[in-house]
């Protein structure tokens, strides 16, 4: 039987989907190709905003129309927060919340008549890839921070770390299967190892680098307070040329008053200090961020402070999200909800700055050479080590089309020649 897994949301969901693919493969399923009709369709959903919920419902309904004979499964974070709602959706056959995700494959097997084989988490991954360019490995799950706007603690639970030996085994299995890049992901990466006696985030990353042959290792998201000298030394030490020079540091707001109201554990000033520390320590790095616009009580002065901090930070990219009220969070009960029109206007102002920053950051690399990991069957578009999208020059695309180019999963040194919009255009560097 063939299974298709569609993933919405964060890198942590990607890691969960990777694990699901392994679980299905162990039980005799194959992963459906893009042109295959699957026997099982699994949506690994996101619920971070109401828009994410809507996209999940649309994806499930589309799957039912496209694959009327398939078993349609709703899984992931929306399946946890909106179990009843999804069970009432005509498109779904099974709803499997995060608290039961370890049972997902057995539930599908029972429904399909397949035999289910239980195995221990200690067994290494079999390397069944959802795409060949990069894999995601979960190092911890859950969050104890309880930010006022965030539903994640309710759908992911308390913080808990994955044993270091399991992480190393999973990374090496992916590398052995031909995956050139792995993303280390989790809900709160900086908390890694708090529940163990002999490791922490820095030690774990160093161990993965020393004990595996993965070509590129990427760290998904870090908080400002986590940028210690010891952490940053990894990029120039044991991780040199393998640890990707890209940092995702959520800002959410530049206003200290709003950050406190959000229950974030930093200030606008300490955020800029973390950005500066990363730039000083890791040459050529790219830094990306998230910003929530129109959080309850946000004034024009608060918004201006966010504009100022974002301008000062000079980042590679900023993802701007109008605040989305999530039932079950404390912010849902806050007074002074900002009007939708105001949120939209402020978001557009921030996107103007974000686009300017993105253009300037990419333009600064024109003329330089960066390693690019090619993606897709033709391998004409890919990402640099510092997370910049690159496309081959037209003449090089022609060579690829006639079989003289590169391909999915290969890393090549590429000279960045010019910029079209926000996409860099390059060609193979002369040796």
PDB file of C-alpha atoms in Angstrom, residues 126-389:
ATOM      1  CA  UNK A 126      15.717   3.240   8.347  1.00  0.00           C
ATOM      2  CA  UNK A 127      16.416   6.332   6.262  1.00  0.00           C
ATOM      3  CA  UNK A 128      13.141   6.512   4.331  1.00  0.00           C
ATOM      4  CA  UNK A 129      13.327  10.053   2.939  1.00  0.00           C
ATOM      5  CA  UNK A 130      10.551  12.493   2.097  1.00  0.00           C
ATOM      6  CA  UNK A 131      12.674  14.158  -0.566  1.00  0.00           C
ATOM      7  CA  UNK A 132      16.418  13.728  -0.944  1.00  0.00           C
ATOM      8  CA  UNK A 133      17.875  17.125  -0.162  1.00  0.00           C
ATOM      9  CA  UNK A 134      17.412  17.534   3.571  1.00  0.00           C
ATOM     10  CA  UNK A 135      16.034  15.702   6.551  1.00  0.00           C
ATOM     11  CA  UNK A 136      14.821  16.964   9.912  1.00  0.00           C
ATOM     12  CA  UNK A 137      15.709  15.356  13.227  1.00  0.00           C
ATOM     13  CA  UNK A 138      13.796  16.250  16.385  1.00  0.00           C
ATOM     14  CA  UNK A 139      16.086  16.884  19.373  1.00  0.00           C
ATOM     15  CA  UNK A 140      13.390  17.886  21.862  1.00  0.00           C
ATOM     16  CA  UNK A 141       9.685  18.505  22.040  1.00  0.00           C
ATOM     17  CA  UNK A 142       7.327  20.607  24.115  1.00  0.00           C
ATOM     18  CA  UNK A 143       7.619  24.060  25.617  1.00  0.00           C
ATOM     19  CA  UNK A 144       7.434  25.349  29.195  1.00  0.00           C
ATOM     20  CA  UNK A 145       7.709  29.046  28.229  1.00  0.00           C
ATOM     21  CA  UNK A 146       3.922  29.628  27.982  1.00  0.00           C
ATOM     22  CA  UNK A 147       4.054  32.739  25.796  1.00  0.00           C
ATOM     23  CA  UNK A 148       0.720  34.528  25.999  1.00  0.00           C
ATOM     24  CA  UNK A 149      -0.175  34.170  22.311  1.00  0.00           C
ATOM     25  CA  UNK A 150       1.057  30.631  21.708  1.00  0.00           C
ATOM     26  CA  UNK A 151      -1.009  27.440  21.545  1.00  0.00           C
ATOM     27  CA  UNK A 152       2.066  25.190  21.151  1.00  0.00           C
ATOM     28  CA  UNK A 153       2.437  24.205  24.847  1.00  0.00           C
ATOM     29  CA  UNK A 154      -1.127  22.895  24.779  1.00  0.00           C
ATOM     30  CA  UNK A 155      -0.622  20.828  21.622  1.00  0.00           C
ATOM     31  CA  UNK A 156       3.009  19.742  22.187  1.00  0.00           C
ATOM     32  CA  UNK A 157       3.122  19.349  25.961  1.00  0.00           C
ATOM     33  CA  UNK A 158       5.951  19.902  28.447  1.00  0.00           C
ATOM     34  CA  UNK A 159       9.603  20.084  27.435  1.00  0.00           C
ATOM     35  CA  UNK A 160      11.450  16.797  27.033  1.00  0.00           C
ATOM     36  CA  UNK A 161      14.732  16.009  25.305  1.00  0.00           C
ATOM     37  CA  UNK A 162      15.579  13.175  22.917  1.00  0.00           C
ATOM     38  CA  UNK A 163      18.601  11.084  24.046  1.00  0.00           C
ATOM     39  CA  UNK A 164      21.791  12.207  22.331  1.00  0.00           C
ATOM     40  CA  UNK A 165      22.575   8.696  21.115  1.00  0.00           C
ATOM     41  CA  UNK A 166      19.204   8.529  19.326  1.00  0.00           C
ATOM     42  CA  UNK A 167      19.834  11.879  17.626  1.00  0.00           C
ATOM     43  CA  UNK A 168      23.276  10.766  16.438  1.00  0.00           C
ATOM     44  CA  UNK A 169      21.836   7.491  15.099  1.00  0.00           C
ATOM     45  CA  UNK A 170      19.077   9.307  13.198  1.00  0.00           C
ATOM     46  CA  UNK A 171      21.453  11.864  11.663  1.00  0.00           C
ATOM     47  CA  UNK A 172      23.869   9.155  10.548  1.00  0.00           C
ATOM     48  CA  UNK A 173      21.033   7.047   9.106  1.00  0.00           C
ATOM     49  CA  UNK A 174      19.882   9.992   7.017  1.00  0.00           C
ATOM     50  CA  UNK A 175      23.435  10.683   5.863  1.00  0.00           C
ATOM     51  CA  UNK A 176      23.946   7.020   4.956  1.00  0.00           C
ATOM     52  CA  UNK A 177      20.703   7.143   2.950  1.00  0.00           C
ATOM     53  CA  UNK A 178      22.169   9.946   0.826  1.00  0.00           C
ATOM     54  CA  UNK A 179      20.745  12.983   2.594  1.00  0.00           C
ATOM     55  CA  UNK A 180      23.375  15.773   2.496  1.00  0.00           C
ATOM     56  CA  UNK A 181      21.747  18.127   5.019  1.00  0.00           C
ATOM     57  CA  UNK A 182      19.954  17.634   8.329  1.00  0.00           C
ATOM     58  CA  UNK A 183      18.051  20.260  10.321  1.00  0.00           C
ATOM     59  CA  UNK A 184      18.072  19.869  14.103  1.00  0.00           C
ATOM     60  CA  UNK A 185      14.644  20.953  15.233  1.00  0.00           C
ATOM     61  CA  UNK A 186      12.456  21.236  18.315  1.00  0.00           C
ATOM     62  CA  UNK A 187      10.000  23.540  20.022  1.00  0.00           C
ATOM     63  CA  UNK A 188      12.546  25.094  22.399  1.00  0.00           C
ATOM     64  CA  UNK A 189      16.034  24.058  21.257  1.00  0.00           C
ATOM     65  CA  UNK A 190      17.880  25.971  23.962  1.00  0.00           C
ATOM     66  CA  UNK A 191      16.288  23.794  26.636  1.00  0.00           C
ATOM     67  CA  UNK A 192      17.868  20.676  25.186  1.00  0.00           C
ATOM     68  CA  UNK A 193      19.399  18.451  27.863  1.00  0.00           C
ATOM     69  CA  UNK A 194      17.774  20.119  30.892  1.00  0.00           C
ATOM     70  CA  UNK A 195      16.331  16.714  31.798  1.00  0.00           C
ATOM     71  CA  UNK A 196      19.666  14.898  31.349  1.00  0.00           C
ATOM     72  CA  UNK A 197      22.730  15.097  33.574  1.00  0.00           C
ATOM     73  CA  UNK A 198      25.512  14.854  31.024  1.00  0.00           C
ATOM     74  CA  UNK A 199      24.643  16.982  27.991  1.00  0.00           C
ATOM     75  CA  UNK A 200      23.260  20.278  26.721  1.00  0.00           C
ATOM     76  CA  UNK A 201      22.651  21.879  23.319  1.00  0.00           C
ATOM     77  CA  UNK A 202      26.302  22.748  22.661  1.00  0.00           C
ATOM     78  CA  UNK A 203      27.549  19.300  23.645  1.00  0.00           C
ATOM     79  CA  UNK A 204      24.874  17.568  21.576  1.00  0.00           C
ATOM     80  CA  UNK A 205      25.629  19.576  18.418  1.00  0.00           C
ATOM     81  CA  UNK A 206      29.366  18.963  18.825  1.00  0.00           C
ATOM     82  CA  UNK A 207      28.755  15.243  19.321  1.00  0.00           C
ATOM     83  CA  UNK A 208      26.621  15.006  16.178  1.00  0.00           C
ATOM     84  CA  UNK A 209      29.365  16.713  14.179  1.00  0.00           C
ATOM     85  CA  UNK A 210      32.096  14.477  15.578  1.00  0.00           C
ATOM     86  CA  UNK A 211      30.211  11.184  15.383  1.00  0.00           C
ATOM     87  CA  UNK A 212      28.466  11.454  12.009  1.00  0.00           C
ATOM     88  CA  UNK A 213      29.580  12.234   8.469  1.00  0.00           C
ATOM     89  CA  UNK A 214      26.621  14.489   7.617  1.00  0.00           C
ATOM     90  CA  UNK A 215      27.773  17.118   5.109  1.00  0.00           C
ATOM     91  CA  UNK A 216      25.650  20.005   6.364  1.00  0.00           C
ATOM     92  CA  UNK A 217      23.995  20.477   9.741  1.00  0.00           C
ATOM     93  CA  UNK A 218      21.479  23.262  10.326  1.00  0.00           C
ATOM     94  CA  UNK A 219      20.014  24.501  13.628  1.00  0.00           C
ATOM     95  CA  UNK A 220      16.395  25.559  13.217  1.00  0.00           C
ATOM     96  CA  UNK A 221      15.609  28.280  15.799  1.00  0.00           C
ATOM     97  CA  UNK A 222      17.260  29.863  18.828  1.00  0.00           C
ATOM     98  CA  UNK A 223      16.198  32.459  21.403  1.00  0.00           C
ATOM     99  CA  UNK A 224      18.325  35.605  22.021  1.00  0.00           C
ATOM    100  CA  UNK A 225      19.501  34.461  25.473  1.00  0.00           C
ATOM    101  CA  UNK A 226      20.938  31.263  23.983  1.00  0.00           C
ATOM    102  CA  UNK A 227      23.698  32.982  21.978  1.00  0.00           C
ATOM    103  CA  UNK A 228      26.634  32.188  24.236  1.00  0.00           C
ATOM    104  CA  UNK A 229      30.288  32.371  23.182  1.00  0.00           C
ATOM    105  CA  UNK A 230      30.471  28.607  23.627  1.00  0.00           C
ATOM    106  CA  UNK A 231      27.611  28.054  21.203  1.00  0.00           C
ATOM    107  CA  UNK A 232      28.951  30.422  18.548  1.00  0.00           C
ATOM    108  CA  UNK A 233      32.421  28.879  18.742  1.00  0.00           C
ATOM    109  CA  UNK A 234      30.965  25.712  17.200  1.00  0.00           C
ATOM    110  CA  UNK A 235      30.646  27.437  13.819  1.00  0.00           C
ATOM    111  CA  UNK A 236      34.370  28.188  13.655  1.00  0.00           C
ATOM    112  CA  UNK A 237      35.516  25.044  15.474  1.00  0.00           C
ATOM    113  CA  UNK A 238      34.202  21.513  15.155  1.00  0.00           C
ATOM    114  CA  UNK A 239      31.409  22.704  12.861  1.00  0.00           C
ATOM    115  CA  UNK A 240      33.522  24.740  10.437  1.00  0.00           C
ATOM    116  CA  UNK A 241      32.256  24.268   6.843  1.00  0.00           C
ATOM    117  CA  UNK A 242      29.553  21.831   8.039  1.00  0.00           C
ATOM    118  CA  UNK A 243      27.443  23.849  10.488  1.00  0.00           C
ATOM    119  CA  UNK A 244      25.302  26.132   8.327  1.00  0.00           C
ATOM    120  CA  UNK A 245      25.781  29.876   8.982  1.00  0.00           C
ATOM    121  CA  UNK A 246      22.087  30.624   9.336  1.00  0.00           C
ATOM    122  CA  UNK A 247      20.278  31.614  12.524  1.00  0.00           C
ATOM    123  CA  UNK A 248      16.544  31.991  13.029  1.00  0.00           C
ATOM    124  CA  UNK A 249      15.988  34.288  16.016  1.00  0.00           C
ATOM    125  CA  UNK A 250      12.318  35.174  16.667  1.00  0.00           C
ATOM    126  CA  UNK A 251      11.762  38.857  17.506  1.00  0.00           C
ATOM    127  CA  UNK A 252       7.926  38.931  17.757  1.00  0.00           C
ATOM    128  CA  UNK A 253       7.972  42.594  18.865  1.00  0.00           C
ATOM    129  CA  UNK A 254      10.507  45.374  19.278  1.00  0.00           C
ATOM    130  CA  UNK A 255       8.548  46.950  22.127  1.00  0.00           C
ATOM    131  CA  UNK A 256       9.712  45.949  25.607  1.00  0.00           C
ATOM    132  CA  UNK A 257       6.210  46.604  26.934  1.00  0.00           C
ATOM    133  CA  UNK A 258       4.653  44.220  24.408  1.00  0.00           C
ATOM    134  CA  UNK A 259       7.407  41.632  24.874  1.00  0.00           C
ATOM    135  CA  UNK A 260       6.654  41.588  28.596  1.00  0.00           C
ATOM    136  CA  UNK A 261       2.944  41.312  27.858  1.00  0.00           C
ATOM    137  CA  UNK A 262       3.712  38.404  25.510  1.00  0.00           C
ATOM    138  CA  UNK A 263       5.831  36.817  28.274  1.00  0.00           C
ATOM    139  CA  UNK A 264       8.922  36.787  26.076  1.00  0.00           C
ATOM    140  CA  UNK A 265      12.177  36.640  28.036  1.00  0.00           C
ATOM    141  CA  UNK A 266      14.248  39.340  26.360  1.00  0.00           C
ATOM    142  CA  UNK A 267      14.137  43.013  25.419  1.00  0.00           C
ATOM    143  CA  UNK A 268      14.580  44.801  22.119  1.00  0.00           C
ATOM    144  CA  UNK A 269      18.116  45.712  23.181  1.00  0.00           C
ATOM    145  CA  UNK A 270      19.085  42.161  24.132  1.00  0.00           C
ATOM    146  CA  UNK A 271      17.680  40.961  20.813  1.00  0.00           C
ATOM    147  CA  UNK A 272      19.984  43.322  18.925  1.00  0.00           C
ATOM    148  CA  UNK A 273      22.897  42.152  21.092  1.00  0.00           C
ATOM    149  CA  UNK A 274      22.240  38.537  20.070  1.00  0.00           C
ATOM    150  CA  UNK A 275      22.061  39.505  16.391  1.00  0.00           C
ATOM    151  CA  UNK A 276      25.329  41.422  16.653  1.00  0.00           C
ATOM    152  CA  UNK A 277      27.047  38.545  18.478  1.00  0.00           C
ATOM    153  CA  UNK A 278      26.047  36.119  15.719  1.00  0.00           C
ATOM    154  CA  UNK A 279      27.202  38.465  12.953  1.00  0.00           C
ATOM    155  CA  UNK A 280      30.531  39.127  14.662  1.00  0.00           C
ATOM    156  CA  UNK A 281      31.236  35.456  15.365  1.00  0.00           C
ATOM    157  CA  UNK A 282      30.078  33.845  12.111  1.00  0.00           C
ATOM    158  CA  UNK A 283      31.191  35.591   8.925  1.00  0.00           C
ATOM    159  CA  UNK A 284      28.635  35.719   6.137  1.00  0.00           C
ATOM    160  CA  UNK A 285      25.787  34.419   8.264  1.00  0.00           C
ATOM    161  CA  UNK A 286      22.138  35.040   7.479  1.00  0.00           C
ATOM    162  CA  UNK A 287      19.675  35.806  10.262  1.00  0.00           C
ATOM    163  CA  UNK A 288      15.921  35.453   9.866  1.00  0.00           C
ATOM    164  CA  UNK A 289      13.094  36.258  12.250  1.00  0.00           C
ATOM    165  CA  UNK A 290       9.357  36.213  12.988  1.00  0.00           C
ATOM    166  CA  UNK A 291       7.298  39.259  13.997  1.00  0.00           C
ATOM    167  CA  UNK A 292       3.743  39.290  15.356  1.00  0.00           C
ATOM    168  CA  UNK A 293       1.842  42.446  14.404  1.00  0.00           C
ATOM    169  CA  UNK A 294      -1.113  43.860  16.301  1.00  0.00           C
ATOM    170  CA  UNK A 295      -0.757  41.923  19.540  1.00  0.00           C
ATOM    171  CA  UNK A 296      -3.494  42.989  22.003  1.00  0.00           C
ATOM    172  CA  UNK A 297      -2.706  46.413  23.419  1.00  0.00           C
ATOM    173  CA  UNK A 298      -0.067  47.260  20.789  1.00  0.00           C
ATOM    174  CA  UNK A 299      -0.026  51.042  20.333  1.00  0.00           C
ATOM    175  CA  UNK A 300       1.395  53.087  17.473  1.00  0.00           C
ATOM    176  CA  UNK A 301       4.446  53.776  19.653  1.00  0.00           C
ATOM    177  CA  UNK A 302       4.915  50.036  20.229  1.00  0.00           C
ATOM    178  CA  UNK A 303       4.632  49.441  16.494  1.00  0.00           C
ATOM    179  CA  UNK A 304       7.174  52.183  15.766  1.00  0.00           C
ATOM    180  CA  UNK A 305       9.598  50.545  18.190  1.00  0.00           C
ATOM    181  CA  UNK A 306       9.261  47.284  16.257  1.00  0.00           C
ATOM    182  CA  UNK A 307       9.920  49.145  12.997  1.00  0.00           C
ATOM    183  CA  UNK A 308      13.040  50.694  14.542  1.00  0.00           C
ATOM    184  CA  UNK A 309      14.404  47.431  15.967  1.00  0.00           C
ATOM    185  CA  UNK A 310      13.831  45.567  12.709  1.00  0.00           C
ATOM    186  CA  UNK A 311      15.563  48.325  10.749  1.00  0.00           C
ATOM    187  CA  UNK A 312      18.526  48.277  13.148  1.00  0.00           C
ATOM    188  CA  UNK A 313      18.844  44.491  13.037  1.00  0.00           C
ATOM    189  CA  UNK A 314      19.361  44.342   9.243  1.00  0.00           C
ATOM    190  CA  UNK A 315      18.370  40.716   8.799  1.00  0.00           C
ATOM    191  CA  UNK A 316      18.156  38.404   5.796  1.00  0.00           C
ATOM    192  CA  UNK A 317      14.411  37.843   6.075  1.00  0.00           C
ATOM    193  CA  UNK A 318      11.486  38.591   8.369  1.00  0.00           C
ATOM    194  CA  UNK A 319       8.236  36.643   8.402  1.00  0.00           C
ATOM    195  CA  UNK A 320       5.457  39.056   9.371  1.00  0.00           C
ATOM    196  CA  UNK A 321       2.323  37.579  10.959  1.00  0.00           C
ATOM    197  CA  UNK A 322      -0.760  39.589  11.952  1.00  0.00           C
ATOM    198  CA  UNK A 323      -1.763  38.453  15.444  1.00  0.00           C
ATOM    199  CA  UNK A 324      -4.177  35.516  15.392  1.00  0.00           C
ATOM    200  CA  UNK A 325      -6.354  34.932  18.457  1.00  0.00           C
ATOM    201  CA  UNK A 326      -6.021  31.313  19.586  1.00  0.00           C
ATOM    202  CA  UNK A 327      -8.630  29.963  22.014  1.00  0.00           C
ATOM    203  CA  UNK A 328      -6.931  28.473  25.046  1.00  0.00           C
ATOM    204  CA  UNK A 329      -4.150  31.071  25.219  1.00  0.00           C
ATOM    205  CA  UNK A 330      -4.060  33.827  27.821  1.00  0.00           C
ATOM    206  CA  UNK A 331      -3.848  36.534  25.129  1.00  0.00           C
ATOM    207  CA  UNK A 332      -7.270  35.445  23.884  1.00  0.00           C
ATOM    208  CA  UNK A 333      -8.669  36.978  27.083  1.00  0.00           C
ATOM    209  CA  UNK A 334      -6.712  40.235  26.840  1.00  0.00           C
ATOM    210  CA  UNK A 335      -8.668  43.402  26.347  1.00  0.00           C
ATOM    211  CA  UNK A 336      -7.640  46.000  23.751  1.00  0.00           C
ATOM    212  CA  UNK A 337      -7.706  43.608  20.794  1.00  0.00           C
ATOM    213  CA  UNK A 338      -6.267  45.522  17.821  1.00  0.00           C
ATOM    214  CA  UNK A 339      -8.624  45.988  14.870  1.00  0.00           C
ATOM    215  CA  UNK A 340      -7.986  43.823  11.820  1.00  0.00           C
ATOM    216  CA  UNK A 341      -7.500  46.839   9.518  1.00  0.00           C
ATOM    217  CA  UNK A 342      -4.847  48.224  11.864  1.00  0.00           C
ATOM    218  CA  UNK A 343      -3.031  44.884  11.982  1.00  0.00           C
ATOM    219  CA  UNK A 344      -3.058  44.718   8.183  1.00  0.00           C
ATOM    220  CA  UNK A 345      -1.685  48.254   7.797  1.00  0.00           C
ATOM    221  CA  UNK A 346       1.091  47.685  10.311  1.00  0.00           C
ATOM    222  CA  UNK A 347       1.999  44.355   8.719  1.00  0.00           C
ATOM    223  CA  UNK A 348       2.401  46.029   5.319  1.00  0.00           C
ATOM    224  CA  UNK A 349       4.707  48.667   6.831  1.00  0.00           C
ATOM    225  CA  UNK A 350       6.884  45.960   8.339  1.00  0.00           C
ATOM    226  CA  UNK A 351       6.946  43.985   5.089  1.00  0.00           C
ATOM    227  CA  UNK A 352       8.347  47.015   3.266  1.00  0.00           C
ATOM    228  CA  UNK A 353      11.288  47.057   5.688  1.00  0.00           C
ATOM    229  CA  UNK A 354      11.624  43.267   5.491  1.00  0.00           C
ATOM    230  CA  UNK A 355      11.827  43.377   1.683  1.00  0.00           C
ATOM    231  CA  UNK A 356      14.420  46.160   1.774  1.00  0.00           C
ATOM    232  CA  UNK A 357      16.559  44.187   4.231  1.00  0.00           C
ATOM    233  CA  UNK A 358      16.222  41.001   2.201  1.00  0.00           C
ATOM    234  CA  UNK A 359      17.314  42.765  -0.991  1.00  0.00           C
ATOM    235  CA  UNK A 360      20.310  44.462   0.644  1.00  0.00           C
ATOM    236  CA  UNK A 361      21.428  41.252   2.343  1.00  0.00           C
ATOM    237  CA  UNK A 362      21.345  39.247  -0.882  1.00  0.00           C
ATOM    238  CA  UNK A 363      22.992  42.009  -2.902  1.00  0.00           C
ATOM    239  CA  UNK A 364      25.932  41.969  -0.474  1.00  0.00           C
ATOM    240  CA  UNK A 365      26.837  38.454  -1.680  1.00  0.00           C
ATOM    241  CA  UNK A 366      26.966  39.258  -5.411  1.00  0.00           C
ATOM    242  CA  UNK A 367      30.399  38.267  -6.710  1.00  0.00           C
ATOM    243  CA  UNK A 368      31.034  35.793  -3.902  1.00  0.00           C
ATOM    244  CA  UNK A 369      31.110  31.988  -4.053  1.00  0.00           C
ATOM    245  CA  UNK A 370      28.842  29.898  -1.794  1.00  0.00           C
ATOM    246  CA  UNK A 371      28.086  26.173  -1.577  1.00  0.00           C
ATOM    247  CA  UNK A 372      24.594  25.493  -2.944  1.00  0.00           C
ATOM    248  CA  UNK A 373      22.528  22.401  -2.190  1.00  0.00           C
ATOM    249  CA  UNK A 374      20.480  21.709  -5.326  1.00  0.00           C
ATOM    250  CA  UNK A 375      16.841  20.686  -4.990  1.00  0.00           C
ATOM    251  CA  UNK A 376      14.339  18.962  -7.253  1.00  0.00           C
ATOM    252  CA  UNK A 377      14.771  16.419 -10.021  1.00  0.00           C
ATOM    253  CA  UNK A 378      16.539  18.870 -12.347  1.00  0.00           C
ATOM    254  CA  UNK A 379      18.604  20.524  -9.647  1.00  0.00           C
ATOM    255  CA  UNK A 380      18.474  24.074 -11.051  1.00  0.00           C
ATOM    256  CA  UNK A 381      17.419  25.796  -7.830  1.00  0.00           C
ATOM    257  CA  UNK A 382      18.771  25.412  -4.338  1.00  0.00           C
ATOM    258  CA  UNK A 383      19.851  26.955  -1.055  1.00  0.00           C
ATOM    259  CA  UNK A 384      23.231  28.251  -0.014  1.00  0.00           C
ATOM    260  CA  UNK A 385      24.720  27.230   3.306  1.00  0.00           C
ATOM    261  CA  UNK A 386      23.490  30.567   4.683  1.00  0.00           C
ATOM    262  CA  UNK A 387      19.926  29.947   3.499  1.00  0.00           C
ATOM    263  CA  UNK A 388      19.697  32.078   0.358  1.00  0.00           C
ATOM    264  CA  UNK A 389      17.714  30.850  -2.635  1.00  0.00           C
TER     265      UNK A 389
END
